[in-house]
Amino acid sequence: MLADHEVMSRFAAQVVLAAVRRLAAESDGLPLRLVFSAGKTPIRLYELLATDYVDEFDWSRVHLYQMDEYVDPPSMDQDFSRYLSDKVIEPLGIGSANLMIRSHVDGRGGDWKSFIQRHEHHLRRSGGIDLVLHGIGSNGHLGFNEPGTAPTAAGAVVPLTASTRAAAGPIPIATHGVTLGLGVLLAAKETIVLASGSHKAQAVAQFLCGPVTSDCPASWLRCCDRVTVAVDAAAAKLL
Ligand code: GLP
């Protein structure tokens, strides 16, 4: 448990650096396959990586796979692919990326279902995820794997719950998301989970102290190895 969002972000930056160095040492020179949340929680972490940590690792060794995306957002400003390009890929000099570029998918008839199947297949064929950085939904979701999702679930187009839509604030939001499945996410070699703020306290308590159940998809991480959870005091207040 860390005091506040800033302290949590600084801690998380050190955890990310240690993880990529460790994974790089184990990888025989092959690219590292990373999946990073495009939520609000890691924004400060990404700023820190881009300033204090950009020269601490050869980020060109990283191949970033996008975790999730809105399917039908009222505004393209909400695109996670743009977020990841602006906050992670360009500032760090990430070597390569498989993004969920809306214009590419829509240009092929808007078939997000076949897109996510190909995206996930490519990731699995390349060896799966080395490091995933998660935020957690206030209902315990991971990516857009909402409550009720099986731990073996494949990537899919899913309806977003009222809670997930409300979390975006007063702006109009997509009705559906597309996401890597819990199966491939839970199989990551290393996992980091960040949670900040009292609106995440219930989800954090269920995640860490409740039953392991699809009612709280994050709880399945308790069956995984090499998971680091960094939460601030407000998010930890029900622990
Ligand atoms: C969002 C995204 C996730 C994100 C999580 C937490 O809806 N689908 O990828 O990690 O929920 O987001 P935030 O950090 O903005 O609270």
PDB file of C-alpha atoms and ligand atoms in Angstrom, residues 36-43 67-70 80 83 133-139 141-146 160 164-165 167-168 178-179 194-196 199-200, ligand 1:
ATOM      1  CA  PHE A  36      -0.233  -1.713 -20.971  1.00  0.00           C
ATOM      2  CA  SER A  37      -3.544  -0.356 -19.687  1.00  0.00           C
ATOM      3  CA  ALA A  38      -4.871   2.748 -21.434  1.00  0.00           C
ATOM      4  CA  GLY A  39      -6.764   3.892 -18.334  1.00  0.00           C
ATOM      5  CA  LYS A  40      -6.391   7.053 -16.264  1.00  0.00           C
ATOM      6  CA  THR A  41      -4.593   5.360 -13.363  1.00  0.00           C
ATOM      7  CA  PRO A  42      -1.200   4.841 -15.091  1.00  0.00           C
ATOM      8  CA  ILE A  43      -0.954   8.270 -16.732  1.00  0.00           C
ATOM      9  CA  MET A  67      -5.281  -4.627 -24.545  1.00  0.00           C
ATOM     10  CA  ASP A  68      -8.673  -3.141 -25.336  1.00  0.00           C
ATOM     11  CA  GLU A  69     -10.566  -0.474 -27.251  1.00  0.00           C
ATOM     12  CA  TYR A  70     -13.959   1.166 -27.529  1.00  0.00           C
ATOM     13  CA  PHE A  80      -6.975   3.968 -26.576  1.00  0.00           C
ATOM     14  CA  TYR A  83      -3.505   7.292 -25.999  1.00  0.00           C
ATOM     15  CA  LEU A 133       0.067  -3.674 -16.614  1.00  0.00           C
ATOM     16  CA  HIS A 134      -3.558  -3.551 -15.499  1.00  0.00           C
ATOM     17  CA  GLY A 135      -5.841  -0.980 -14.026  1.00  0.00           C
ATOM     18  CA  ILE A 136      -8.965  -2.400 -12.426  1.00  0.00           C
ATOM     19  CA  GLY A 137     -12.541  -1.439 -13.150  1.00  0.00           C
ATOM     20  CA  SER A 138     -14.687  -0.326 -10.225  1.00  0.00           C
ATOM     21  CA  ASN A 139     -16.639  -3.571 -10.866  1.00  0.00           C
ATOM     22  CA  HIS A 141     -13.018  -5.862 -14.661  1.00  0.00           C
ATOM     23  CA  LEU A 142      -9.669  -6.427 -16.385  1.00  0.00           C
ATOM     24  CA  GLY A 143      -9.375  -4.912 -19.825  1.00  0.00           C
ATOM     25  CA  PHE A 144     -13.024  -5.016 -20.854  1.00  0.00           C
ATOM     26  CA  ASN A 145     -13.539  -8.473 -19.341  1.00  0.00           C
ATOM     27  CA  GLU A 146     -16.612  -7.598 -17.339  1.00  0.00           C
ATOM     28  CA  LEU A 160     -19.961  -2.490 -21.540  1.00  0.00           C
ATOM     29  CA  THR A 164     -17.899   0.832 -16.816  1.00  0.00           C
ATOM     30  CA  ARG A 165     -19.755   3.435 -18.864  1.00  0.00           C
ATOM     31  CA  ALA A 167     -16.634   5.477 -14.915  1.00  0.00           C
ATOM     32  CA  ALA A 168     -15.850   7.463 -18.055  1.00  0.00           C
ATOM     33  CA  VAL A 178     -13.218  -5.113 -27.658  1.00  0.00           C
ATOM     34  CA  THR A 179     -10.692  -6.804 -25.425  1.00  0.00           C
ATOM     35  CA  LEU A 194      -2.533  -0.447 -10.144  1.00  0.00           C
ATOM     36  CA  ALA A 195      -5.494   1.024  -8.283  1.00  0.00           C
ATOM     37  CA  SER A 196      -5.899   4.544  -6.986  1.00  0.00           C
ATOM     38  CA  HIS A 199     -13.881   4.658  -5.994  1.00  0.00           C
ATOM     39  CA  LYS A 200     -11.682   1.572  -6.466  1.00  0.00           C
TER      40      LYS A 200
HETATM   41  C1  GLP B   1     -10.959   0.684 -18.331  1.00  0.00           C
HETATM   42  C2  GLP B   1     -10.153  -0.146 -19.322  1.00  0.00           C
HETATM   43  C3  GLP B   1      -9.035  -0.920 -18.654  1.00  0.00           C
HETATM   44  C4  GLP B   1      -8.490  -0.067 -17.532  1.00  0.00           C
HETATM   45  C5  GLP B   1      -9.531  -0.008 -16.454  1.00  0.00           C
HETATM   46  C6  GLP B   1      -9.242   1.003 -15.365  1.00  0.00           C
HETATM   47  O1  GLP B   1     -12.319   0.650 -18.621  1.00  0.00           O
HETATM   48  N1  GLP B   1     -10.949  -1.063 -20.063  1.00  0.00           N
HETATM   49  O2  GLP B   1      -8.071  -1.276 -19.587  1.00  0.00           O
HETATM   50  O3  GLP B   1      -7.303  -0.633 -17.028  1.00  0.00           O
HETATM   51  O4  GLP B   1     -10.826   0.210 -17.003  1.00  0.00           O
HETATM   52  O5  GLP B   1      -9.248   2.278 -15.903  1.00  0.00           O
HETATM   53  P1  GLP B   1      -8.861   3.573 -15.083  1.00  0.00           P
HETATM   54  O6  GLP B   1      -7.402   3.460 -14.765  1.00  0.00           O
HETATM   55  O7  GLP B   1      -9.171   4.726 -15.993  1.00  0.00           O
HETATM   56  O8  GLP B   1      -9.693   3.586 -13.856  1.00  0.00           O
END
